[in-house]
Structure formats: C-alpha cells, structure tokens
Amino acid sequence: MVLSGIPGLFATDEGKAYAAVSFAGGTGLEGDPYQIATAEQLNAVRNYLGAGIYFELTKYGGK
C-alpha cells in the first residue's frame, strides 16, 4: 500500500508507516533470500516479520 502517493512509504496492519528499504539482492523467497549487507538493511528486517520471507546476512564490513 502506498500512502498519500509517496512511493516507498508503506502502512502496516497497525497503521504505522515505514520507509521501504532496498536490500543488497534477493527476492525474499526461500531459494532467493533478501541479502543484508548494511546496518540499515539489518535494522529494516524488523519491518518484514511475515511468514515466508527469508533473509541472508552477507559479509558485513561495518563497525
């Protein structure tokens, strides 16, 4: 769902809005999980807790 015509802003069931985050790769499916390569992407995982969404932590070079 796009809120107020602002692309990249989505609503959850609780009515909270979150900015869409682009992951380093993947589609989120079991055979092609979202790739997490930055702290921002890792932080965004909490907004994608639905069943059937998969993630993979890549080599992380952050501090």
mmCIF file with all atom_site columns, C-alpha atoms in Angstrom:
data_model
loop_
_atom_site.group_PDB
_atom_site.id
_atom_site.type_symbol
_atom_site.label_atom_id
_atom_site.label_alt_id
_atom_site.label_comp_id
_atom_site.label_asym_id
_atom_site.label_entity_id
_atom_site.label_seq_id
_atom_site.pdbx_PDB_ins_code
_atom_site.Cartn_x
_atom_site.Cartn_y
_atom_site.Cartn_z
_atom_site.occupancy
_atom_site.B_iso_or_equiv
_atom_site.pdbx_formal_charge
_atom_site.auth_seq_id
_atom_site.auth_comp_id
_atom_site.auth_asym_id
_atom_site.auth_atom_id
_atom_site.pdbx_PDB_model_num
ATOM 1  C CA . MET A 1 1  ? 0.000  0.000   0.000  1.00 0.00 ? 1  MET A CA 1
ATOM 2  C CA . VAL A 1 2  ? 1.370  3.422   -0.910 1.00 0.00 ? 2  VAL A CA 1
ATOM 3  C CA . LEU A 1 3  ? 0.418  6.240   1.447  1.00 0.00 ? 3  LEU A CA 1
ATOM 4  C CA . SER A 1 4  ? -0.508 9.667   0.140  1.00 0.00 ? 4  SER A CA 1
ATOM 5  C CA . GLY A 1 5  ? 1.085  8.977   -3.224 1.00 0.00 ? 5  GLY A CA 1
ATOM 6  C CA . ILE A 1 6  ? 4.552  8.870   -1.666 1.00 0.00 ? 6  ILE A CA 1
ATOM 7  C CA . PRO A 1 7  ? 6.412  5.970   -3.274 1.00 0.00 ? 7  PRO A CA 1
ATOM 8  C CA . GLY A 1 8  ? 8.398  3.848   -0.863 1.00 0.00 ? 8  GLY A CA 1
ATOM 9  C CA . LEU A 1 9  ? 6.181  4.570   2.157  1.00 0.00 ? 9  LEU A CA 1
ATOM 10 C CA . PHE A 1 10 ? 4.046  1.655   3.287  1.00 0.00 ? 10 PHE A CA 1
ATOM 11 C CA . ALA A 1 11 ? 1.495  1.045   6.049  1.00 0.00 ? 11 ALA A CA 1
ATOM 12 C CA . THR A 1 12 ? 1.415  -1.981  8.323  1.00 0.00 ? 12 THR A CA 1
ATOM 13 C CA . ASP A 1 13 ? -1.617 -3.555  9.967  1.00 0.00 ? 13 ASP A CA 1
ATOM 14 C CA . GLU A 1 14 ? -1.107 -1.299  12.988 1.00 0.00 ? 14 GLU A CA 1
ATOM 15 C CA . GLY A 1 15 ? -1.258 1.817   10.808 1.00 0.00 ? 15 GLY A CA 1
ATOM 16 C CA . LYS A 1 16 ? 2.411  2.666   11.311 1.00 0.00 ? 16 LYS A CA 1
ATOM 17 C CA . ALA A 1 17 ? 4.369  3.835   8.278  1.00 0.00 ? 17 ALA A CA 1
ATOM 18 C CA . TYR A 1 18 ? 7.815  2.558   7.328  1.00 0.00 ? 18 TYR A CA 1
ATOM 19 C CA . ALA A 1 19 ? 10.126 3.624   4.525  1.00 0.00 ? 19 ALA A CA 1
ATOM 20 C CA . ALA A 1 20 ? 10.903 0.866   2.061  1.00 0.00 ? 20 ALA A CA 1
ATOM 21 C CA . VAL A 1 21 ? 14.499 -0.352  2.189  1.00 0.00 ? 21 VAL A CA 1
ATOM 22 C CA . SER A 1 22 ? 16.312 -1.836  -0.778 1.00 0.00 ? 22 SER A CA 1
ATOM 23 C CA . PHE A 1 23 ? 18.213 -4.960  0.159  1.00 0.00 ? 23 PHE A CA 1
ATOM 24 C CA . ALA A 1 24 ? 21.546 -5.899  -1.437 1.00 0.00 ? 24 ALA A CA 1
ATOM 25 C CA . GLY A 1 25 ? 19.816 -8.578  -3.510 1.00 0.00 ? 25 GLY A CA 1
ATOM 26 C CA . GLY A 1 26 ? 17.298 -11.378 -3.477 1.00 0.00 ? 26 GLY A CA 1
ATOM 27 C CA . THR A 1 27 ? 13.525 -11.565 -3.702 1.00 0.00 ? 27 THR A CA 1
ATOM 28 C CA . GLY A 1 28 ? 12.764 -12.705 -0.159 1.00 0.00 ? 28 GLY A CA 1
ATOM 29 C CA . LEU A 1 29 ? 11.815 -16.226 -1.233 1.00 0.00 ? 29 LEU A CA 1
ATOM 30 C CA . GLU A 1 30 ? 13.293 -19.339 0.399  1.00 0.00 ? 30 GLU A CA 1
ATOM 31 C CA . GLY A 1 31 ? 15.517 -20.089 -2.597 1.00 0.00 ? 31 GLY A CA 1
ATOM 32 C CA . ASP A 1 32 ? 16.474 -16.419 -3.090 1.00 0.00 ? 32 ASP A CA 1
ATOM 33 C CA . PRO A 1 33 ? 16.539 -14.666 0.314  1.00 0.00 ? 33 PRO A CA 1
ATOM 34 C CA . TYR A 1 34 ? 16.952 -10.923 0.719  1.00 0.00 ? 34 TYR A CA 1
ATOM 35 C CA . GLN A 1 35 ? 20.668 -10.117 1.084  1.00 0.00 ? 35 GLN A CA 1
ATOM 36 C CA . ILE A 1 36 ? 21.594 -7.990  4.107  1.00 0.00 ? 36 ILE A CA 1
ATOM 37 C CA . ALA A 1 37 ? 24.872 -6.106  3.668  1.00 0.00 ? 37 ALA A CA 1
ATOM 38 C CA . THR A 1 38 ? 24.458 -2.878  5.695  1.00 0.00 ? 38 THR A CA 1
ATOM 39 C CA . ALA A 1 39 ? 23.370 -1.851  9.181  1.00 0.00 ? 39 ALA A CA 1
ATOM 40 C CA . GLU A 1 40 ? 20.356 -0.048  7.672  1.00 0.00 ? 40 GLU A CA 1
ATOM 41 C CA . GLN A 1 41 ? 19.235 -3.238  5.920  1.00 0.00 ? 41 GLN A CA 1
ATOM 42 C CA . LEU A 1 42 ? 19.701 -5.285  9.102  1.00 0.00 ? 42 LEU A CA 1
ATOM 43 C CA . ASN A 1 43 ? 17.651 -2.746  11.056 1.00 0.00 ? 43 ASN A CA 1
ATOM 44 C CA . ALA A 1 44 ? 14.876 -2.953  8.431  1.00 0.00 ? 44 ALA A CA 1
ATOM 45 C CA . VAL A 1 45 ? 14.421 -6.714  8.930  1.00 0.00 ? 45 VAL A CA 1
ATOM 46 C CA . ARG A 1 46 ? 12.108 -5.979  11.876 1.00 0.00 ? 46 ARG A CA 1
ATOM 47 C CA . ASN A 1 47 ? 9.610  -4.473  9.414  1.00 0.00 ? 47 ASN A CA 1
ATOM 48 C CA . TYR A 1 48 ? 9.420  -7.728  7.409  1.00 0.00 ? 48 TYR A CA 1
ATOM 49 C CA . LEU A 1 49 ? 8.397  -10.324 10.002 1.00 0.00 ? 49 LEU A CA 1
ATOM 50 C CA . GLY A 1 50 ? 5.720  -12.059 7.925  1.00 0.00 ? 50 GLY A CA 1
ATOM 51 C CA . ALA A 1 51 ? 5.864  -15.788 7.373  1.00 0.00 ? 51 ALA A CA 1
ATOM 52 C CA . GLY A 1 52 ? 7.552  -16.865 4.167  1.00 0.00 ? 52 GLY A CA 1
ATOM 53 C CA . ILE A 1 53 ? 10.053 -14.002 3.995  1.00 0.00 ? 53 ILE A CA 1
ATOM 54 C CA . TYR A 1 54 ? 13.698 -15.084 4.086  1.00 0.00 ? 54 TYR A CA 1
ATOM 55 C CA . PHE A 1 55 ? 16.943 -13.194 4.755  1.00 0.00 ? 55 PHE A CA 1
ATOM 56 C CA . GLU A 1 56 ? 20.645 -13.919 4.461  1.00 0.00 ? 56 GLU A CA 1
ATOM 57 C CA . LEU A 1 57 ? 23.389 -11.930 6.161  1.00 0.00 ? 57 LEU A CA 1
ATOM 58 C CA . THR A 1 58 ? 26.272 -11.291 3.771  1.00 0.00 ? 58 THR A CA 1
ATOM 59 C CA . LYS A 1 59 ? 29.786 -10.322 4.789  1.00 0.00 ? 59 LYS A CA 1
ATOM 60 C CA . TYR A 1 60 ? 29.332 -7.133  6.745  1.00 0.00 ? 60 TYR A CA 1
ATOM 61 C CA . GLY A 1 61 ? 32.099 -4.545  6.759  1.00 0.00 ? 61 GLY A CA 1
ATOM 62 C CA . GLY A 1 62 ? 30.523 -2.105  9.237  1.00 0.00 ? 62 GLY A CA 1
ATOM 63 C CA . LYS A 1 63 ? 31.841 -1.150  12.645 1.00 0.00 ? 63 LYS A CA 1
#
